[in-house]
mmCIF file of C-alpha atoms in Angstrom:
data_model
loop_
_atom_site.group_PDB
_atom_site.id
_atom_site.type_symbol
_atom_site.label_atom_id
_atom_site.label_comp_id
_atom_site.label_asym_id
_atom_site.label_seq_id
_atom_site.Cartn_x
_atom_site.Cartn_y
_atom_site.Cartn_z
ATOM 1 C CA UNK A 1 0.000 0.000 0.000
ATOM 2 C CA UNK A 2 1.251 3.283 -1.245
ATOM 3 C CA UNK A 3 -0.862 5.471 1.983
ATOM 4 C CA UNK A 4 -1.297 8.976 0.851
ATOM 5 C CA UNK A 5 1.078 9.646 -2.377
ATOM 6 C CA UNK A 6 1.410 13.746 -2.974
ATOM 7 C CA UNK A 7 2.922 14.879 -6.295
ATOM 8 C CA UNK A 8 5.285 16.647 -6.998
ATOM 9 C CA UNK A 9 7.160 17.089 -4.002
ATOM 10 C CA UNK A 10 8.762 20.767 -5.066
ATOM 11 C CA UNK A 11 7.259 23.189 -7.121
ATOM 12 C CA UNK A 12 8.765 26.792 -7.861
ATOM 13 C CA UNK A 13 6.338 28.764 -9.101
ATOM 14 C CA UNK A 14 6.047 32.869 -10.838
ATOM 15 C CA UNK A 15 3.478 35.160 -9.247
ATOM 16 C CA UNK A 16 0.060 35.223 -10.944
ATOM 17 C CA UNK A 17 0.945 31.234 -12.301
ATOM 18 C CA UNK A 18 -1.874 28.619 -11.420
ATOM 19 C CA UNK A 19 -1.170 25.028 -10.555
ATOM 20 C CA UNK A 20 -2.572 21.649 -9.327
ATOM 21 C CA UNK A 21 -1.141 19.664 -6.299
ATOM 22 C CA UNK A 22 -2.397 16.231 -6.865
ATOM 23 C CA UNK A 23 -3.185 13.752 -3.681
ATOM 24 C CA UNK A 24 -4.241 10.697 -3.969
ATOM 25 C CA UNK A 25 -5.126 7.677 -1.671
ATOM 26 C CA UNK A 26 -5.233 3.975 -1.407
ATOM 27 C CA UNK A 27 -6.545 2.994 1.761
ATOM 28 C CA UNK A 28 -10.801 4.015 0.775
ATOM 29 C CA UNK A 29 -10.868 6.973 3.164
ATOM 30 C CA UNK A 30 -13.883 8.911 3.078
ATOM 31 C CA UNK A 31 -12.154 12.154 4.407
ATOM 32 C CA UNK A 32 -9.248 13.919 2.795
ATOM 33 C CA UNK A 33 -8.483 17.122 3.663
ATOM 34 C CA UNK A 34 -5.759 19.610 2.602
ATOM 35 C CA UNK A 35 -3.350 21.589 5.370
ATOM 36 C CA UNK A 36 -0.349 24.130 4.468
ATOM 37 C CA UNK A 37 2.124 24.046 7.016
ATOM 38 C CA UNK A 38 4.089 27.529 7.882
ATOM 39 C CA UNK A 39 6.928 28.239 10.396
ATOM 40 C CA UNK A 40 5.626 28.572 14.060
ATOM 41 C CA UNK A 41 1.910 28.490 12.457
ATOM 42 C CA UNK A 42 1.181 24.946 12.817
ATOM 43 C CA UNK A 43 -0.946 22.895 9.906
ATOM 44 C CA UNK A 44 -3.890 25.189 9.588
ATOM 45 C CA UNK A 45 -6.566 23.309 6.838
ATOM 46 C CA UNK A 46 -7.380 24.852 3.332
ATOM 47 C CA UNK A 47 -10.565 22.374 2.489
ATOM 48 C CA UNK A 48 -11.506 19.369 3.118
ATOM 49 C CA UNK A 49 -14.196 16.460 1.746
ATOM 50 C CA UNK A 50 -16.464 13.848 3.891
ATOM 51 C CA UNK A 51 -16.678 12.159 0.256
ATOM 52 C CA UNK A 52 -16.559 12.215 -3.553
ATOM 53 C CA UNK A 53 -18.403 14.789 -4.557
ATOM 54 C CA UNK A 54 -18.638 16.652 -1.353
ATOM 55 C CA UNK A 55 -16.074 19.182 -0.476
ATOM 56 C CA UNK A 56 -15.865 22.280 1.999
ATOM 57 C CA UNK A 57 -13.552 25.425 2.934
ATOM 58 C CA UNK A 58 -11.486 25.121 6.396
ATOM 59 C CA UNK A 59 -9.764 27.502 7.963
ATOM 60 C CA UNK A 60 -7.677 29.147 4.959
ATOM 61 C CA UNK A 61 -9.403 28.799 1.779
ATOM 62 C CA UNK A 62 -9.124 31.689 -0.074
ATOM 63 C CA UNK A 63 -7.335 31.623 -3.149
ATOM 64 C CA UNK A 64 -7.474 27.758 -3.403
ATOM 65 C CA UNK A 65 -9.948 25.322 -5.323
ATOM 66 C CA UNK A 66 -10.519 21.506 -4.670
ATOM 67 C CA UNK A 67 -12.831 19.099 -6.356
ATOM 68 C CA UNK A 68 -13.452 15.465 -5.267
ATOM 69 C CA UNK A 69 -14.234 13.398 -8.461
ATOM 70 C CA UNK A 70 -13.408 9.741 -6.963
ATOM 71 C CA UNK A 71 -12.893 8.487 -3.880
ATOM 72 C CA UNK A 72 -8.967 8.290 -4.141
ATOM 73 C CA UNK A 73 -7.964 11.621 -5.381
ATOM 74 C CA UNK A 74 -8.163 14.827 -3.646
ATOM 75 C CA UNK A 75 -6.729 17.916 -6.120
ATOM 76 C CA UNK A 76 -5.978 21.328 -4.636
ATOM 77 C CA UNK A 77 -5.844 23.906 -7.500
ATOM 78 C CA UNK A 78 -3.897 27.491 -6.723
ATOM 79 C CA UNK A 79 -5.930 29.354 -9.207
ATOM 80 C CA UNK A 80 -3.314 32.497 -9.317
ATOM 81 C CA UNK A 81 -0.724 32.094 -7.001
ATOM 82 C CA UNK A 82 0.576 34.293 -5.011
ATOM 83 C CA UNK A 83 3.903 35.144 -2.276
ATOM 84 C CA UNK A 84 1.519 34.684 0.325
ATOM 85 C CA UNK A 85 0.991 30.738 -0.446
ATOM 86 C CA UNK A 86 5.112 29.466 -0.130
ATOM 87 C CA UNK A 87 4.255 27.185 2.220
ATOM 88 C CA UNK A 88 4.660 23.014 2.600
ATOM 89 C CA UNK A 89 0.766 21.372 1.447
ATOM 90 C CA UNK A 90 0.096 18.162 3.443
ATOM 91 C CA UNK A 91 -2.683 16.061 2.046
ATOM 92 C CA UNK A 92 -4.177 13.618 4.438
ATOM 93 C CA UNK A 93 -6.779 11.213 4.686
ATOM 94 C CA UNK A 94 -8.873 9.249 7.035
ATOM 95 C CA UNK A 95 -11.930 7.003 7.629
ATOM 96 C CA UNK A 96 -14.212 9.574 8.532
ATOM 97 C CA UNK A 97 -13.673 13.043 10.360
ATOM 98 C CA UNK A 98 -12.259 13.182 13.483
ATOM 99 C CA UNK A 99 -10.535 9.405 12.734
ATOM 100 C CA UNK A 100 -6.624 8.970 12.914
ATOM 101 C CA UNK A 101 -5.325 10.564 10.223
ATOM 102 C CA UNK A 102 -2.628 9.578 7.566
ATOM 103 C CA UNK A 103 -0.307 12.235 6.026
ATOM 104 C CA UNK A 104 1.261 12.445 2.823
ATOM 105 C CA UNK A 105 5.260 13.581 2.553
ATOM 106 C CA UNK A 106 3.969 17.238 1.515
ATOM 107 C CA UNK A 107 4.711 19.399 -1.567
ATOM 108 C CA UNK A 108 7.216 22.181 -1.157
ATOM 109 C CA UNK A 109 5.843 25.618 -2.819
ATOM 110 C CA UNK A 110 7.600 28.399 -3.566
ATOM 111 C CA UNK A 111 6.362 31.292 -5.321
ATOM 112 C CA UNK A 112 8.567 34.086 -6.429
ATOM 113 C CA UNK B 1 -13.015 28.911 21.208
ATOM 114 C CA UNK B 2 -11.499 26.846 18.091
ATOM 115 C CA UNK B 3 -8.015 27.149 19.470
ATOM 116 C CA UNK B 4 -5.810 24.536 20.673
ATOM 117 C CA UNK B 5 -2.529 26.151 22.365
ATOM 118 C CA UNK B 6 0.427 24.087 22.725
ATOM 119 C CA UNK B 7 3.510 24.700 24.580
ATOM 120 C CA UNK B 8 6.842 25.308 24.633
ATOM 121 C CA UNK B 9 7.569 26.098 21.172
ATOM 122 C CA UNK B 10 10.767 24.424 21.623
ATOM 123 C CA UNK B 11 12.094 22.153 23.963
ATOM 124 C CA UNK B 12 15.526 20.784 24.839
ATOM 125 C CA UNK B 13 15.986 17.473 26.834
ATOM 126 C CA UNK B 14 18.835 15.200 27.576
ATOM 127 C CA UNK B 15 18.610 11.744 26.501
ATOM 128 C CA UNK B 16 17.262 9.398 29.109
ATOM 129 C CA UNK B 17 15.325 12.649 30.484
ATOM 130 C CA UNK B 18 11.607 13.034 30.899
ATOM 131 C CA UNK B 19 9.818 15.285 27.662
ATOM 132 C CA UNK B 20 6.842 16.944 28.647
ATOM 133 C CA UNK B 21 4.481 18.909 25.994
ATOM 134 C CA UNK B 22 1.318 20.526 27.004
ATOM 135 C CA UNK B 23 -1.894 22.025 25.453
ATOM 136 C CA UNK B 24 -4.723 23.385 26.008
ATOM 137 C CA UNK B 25 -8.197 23.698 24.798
ATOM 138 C CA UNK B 26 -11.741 25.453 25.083
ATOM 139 C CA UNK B 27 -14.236 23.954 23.100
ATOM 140 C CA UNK B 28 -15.578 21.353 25.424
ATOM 141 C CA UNK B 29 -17.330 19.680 22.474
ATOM 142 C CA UNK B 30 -14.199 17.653 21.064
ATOM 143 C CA UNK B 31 -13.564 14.574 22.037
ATOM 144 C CA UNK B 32 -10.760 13.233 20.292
ATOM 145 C CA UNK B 33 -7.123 13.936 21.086
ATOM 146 C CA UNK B 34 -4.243 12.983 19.368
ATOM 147 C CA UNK B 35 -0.499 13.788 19.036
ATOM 148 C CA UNK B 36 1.445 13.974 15.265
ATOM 149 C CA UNK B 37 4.840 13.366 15.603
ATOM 150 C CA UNK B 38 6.828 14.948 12.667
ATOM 151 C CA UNK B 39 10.404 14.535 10.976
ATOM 152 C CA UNK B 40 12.324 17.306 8.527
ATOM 153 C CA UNK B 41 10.327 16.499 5.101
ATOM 154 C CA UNK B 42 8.312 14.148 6.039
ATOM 155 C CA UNK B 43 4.618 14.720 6.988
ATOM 156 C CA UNK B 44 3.395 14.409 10.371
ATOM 157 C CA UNK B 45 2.834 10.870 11.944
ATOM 158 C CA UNK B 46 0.173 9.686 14.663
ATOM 159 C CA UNK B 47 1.687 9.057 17.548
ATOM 160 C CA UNK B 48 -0.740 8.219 20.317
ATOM 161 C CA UNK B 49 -4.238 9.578 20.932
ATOM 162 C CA UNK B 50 -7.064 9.480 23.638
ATOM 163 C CA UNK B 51 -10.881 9.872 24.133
ATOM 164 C CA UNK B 52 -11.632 12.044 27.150
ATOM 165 C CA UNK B 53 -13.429 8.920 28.780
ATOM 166 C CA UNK B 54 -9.913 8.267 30.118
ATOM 167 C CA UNK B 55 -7.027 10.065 32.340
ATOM 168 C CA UNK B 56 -4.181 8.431 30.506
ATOM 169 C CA UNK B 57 -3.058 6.209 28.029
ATOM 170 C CA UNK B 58 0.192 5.062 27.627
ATOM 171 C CA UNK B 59 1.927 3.019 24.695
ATOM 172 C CA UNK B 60 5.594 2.346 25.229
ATOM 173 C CA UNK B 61 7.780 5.463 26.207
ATOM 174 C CA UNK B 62 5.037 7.843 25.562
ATOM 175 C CA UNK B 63 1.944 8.782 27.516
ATOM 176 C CA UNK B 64 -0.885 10.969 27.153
ATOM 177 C CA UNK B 65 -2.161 12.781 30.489
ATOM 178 C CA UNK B 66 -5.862 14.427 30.095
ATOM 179 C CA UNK B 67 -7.461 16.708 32.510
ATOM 180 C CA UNK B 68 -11.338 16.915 31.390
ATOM 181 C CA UNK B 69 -12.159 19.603 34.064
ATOM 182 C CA UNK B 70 -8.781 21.203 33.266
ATOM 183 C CA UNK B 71 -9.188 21.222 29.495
ATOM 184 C CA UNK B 72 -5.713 20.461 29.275
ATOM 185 C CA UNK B 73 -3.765 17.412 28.066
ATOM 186 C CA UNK B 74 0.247 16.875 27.783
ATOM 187 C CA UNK B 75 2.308 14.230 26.225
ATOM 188 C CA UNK B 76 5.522 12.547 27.920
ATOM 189 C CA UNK B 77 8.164 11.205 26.562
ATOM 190 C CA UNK B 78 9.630 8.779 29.179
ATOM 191 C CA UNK B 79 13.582 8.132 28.316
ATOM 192 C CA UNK B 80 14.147 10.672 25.617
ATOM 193 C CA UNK B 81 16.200 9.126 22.718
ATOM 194 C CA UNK B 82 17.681 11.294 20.148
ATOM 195 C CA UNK B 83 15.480 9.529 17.651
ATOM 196 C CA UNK B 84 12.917 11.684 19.525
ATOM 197 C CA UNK B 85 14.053 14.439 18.060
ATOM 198 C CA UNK B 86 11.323 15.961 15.782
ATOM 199 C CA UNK B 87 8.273 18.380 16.183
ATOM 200 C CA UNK B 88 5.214 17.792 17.948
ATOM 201 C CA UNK B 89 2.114 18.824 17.489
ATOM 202 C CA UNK B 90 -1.181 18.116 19.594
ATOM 203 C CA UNK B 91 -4.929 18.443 17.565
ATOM 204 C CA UNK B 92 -8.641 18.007 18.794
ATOM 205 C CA UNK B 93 -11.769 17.297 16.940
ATOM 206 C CA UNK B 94 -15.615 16.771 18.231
ATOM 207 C CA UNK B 95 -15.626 13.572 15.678
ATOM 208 C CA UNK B 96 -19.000 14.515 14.324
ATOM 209 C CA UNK B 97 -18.795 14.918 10.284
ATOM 210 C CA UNK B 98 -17.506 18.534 10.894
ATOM 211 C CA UNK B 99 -14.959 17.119 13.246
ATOM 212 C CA UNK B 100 -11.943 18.392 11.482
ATOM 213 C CA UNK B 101 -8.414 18.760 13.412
ATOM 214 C CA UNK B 102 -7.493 21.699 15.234
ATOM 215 C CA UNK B 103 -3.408 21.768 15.263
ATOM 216 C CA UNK B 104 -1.473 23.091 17.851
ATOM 217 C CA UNK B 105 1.425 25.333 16.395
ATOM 218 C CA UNK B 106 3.928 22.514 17.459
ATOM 219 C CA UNK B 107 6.921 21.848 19.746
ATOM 220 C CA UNK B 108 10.313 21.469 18.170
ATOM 221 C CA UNK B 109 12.008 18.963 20.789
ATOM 222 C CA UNK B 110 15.985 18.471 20.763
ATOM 223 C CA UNK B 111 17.464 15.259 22.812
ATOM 224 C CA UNK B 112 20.979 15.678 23.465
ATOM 225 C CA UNK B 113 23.068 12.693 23.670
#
């Protein structure tokens, strides 16, 4: 079993440039959710899904799309990125909401 | 009231010493509390959790102490190892289908040999 398999794993990116973050799972989780992780700022959550089809904002949302097609894939789109959004993405999945979770390895952002 | 707060932000411990995080929290709906243990590029790992139905839980070298009335809860590390060496970070949820994870901003924990 592969777990939670994020791609790519760096990205440097322009100002004003869009790009996908692809997640995808293996294990038949229901929830995947989406966290970017900042110095001293903890994992604070972008959006998350209870299942396909079904998706909602967390805590950060703005400036970020997601759509949940299938059960195993959980895409966060920056739709024009920004300085602000350098940051490391987690994807993560579990069970159901509130379950143990399972983290990916992260994607490493930078935008210049 | 979404908040959990987790300290010290960093924390240095000799090896074979006792590692003690704490955090806090003040919605009194969650009920699920676990700790992510979390090496440099690698994402975050559970490490042990616990339902507030119990005081502590304890699975080899590390133990979870909660205090319901308290709204606290802390993790020790019992015989820190250098292999400790990583951040921590505590989270809470209610478990309901908005029961998403509430991260505490992490402790970055050093065990000197």
């Amino acid at each position: 079993n592969a777990g939670v398999t994020q791609t790519p794993k760096f990205q440097v990116l322009k100002t004003g440039q869009s790009m996908t973050l692809q997640c995808a799972q293996d294990m038949n989780h229901e929830y995947m959710s989406w966290y970017r992780q900042d110095p001293g700022m903890g994992l604070r959550l972008i959006h998350y899904s209870v299942g396909a089809g079904i998706t909602d904002q967390g805590e950060v949302p703005n400036g970020y799309n997601v759509s949940r097609s299938t059960t195993e894939d959980f895409p966060l789109r920056l739709l024009s990125a920004a300085p602000s959004q350098t940051s490391v993405y987690f994807c993560a999945s579990s069970y159901r909401p509130g379950q143990p979770q399972h983290f990916g390895d992260g994607t490493r952002l930078s935008i210049l | 009231q979404q908040q959990v707060k987790q300290s010290p932000q960093s924390l240095i411990v000799q090896k074979g010493g006792i590692s003690i995080i704490n955090c806090a929290y003040e919605n009194t709906a969650f009920d699920y509390f676990p700790w992510y243990q979390q090496f440099p590029g690698k994402g975050p790992a559970l490490l042990i959790a616990i339902r507030p139905d119990v005081s502590e839980k304890k699975e080899g070298r590390f133990t979870i102490s909660f205090n319901k009335s308290a709204k606290q809860f802390s993790l020790h590390i019992m015989d820190s190892q250098p292999g400790d060496s990583a951040t921590y970070f505590c989270a809470a949820s209610n478990g309901g289908s908005q029961g998403n994870l509430i991260f505490g901003k992490g402790t970055k924990l050093s065990v000197k040999p």
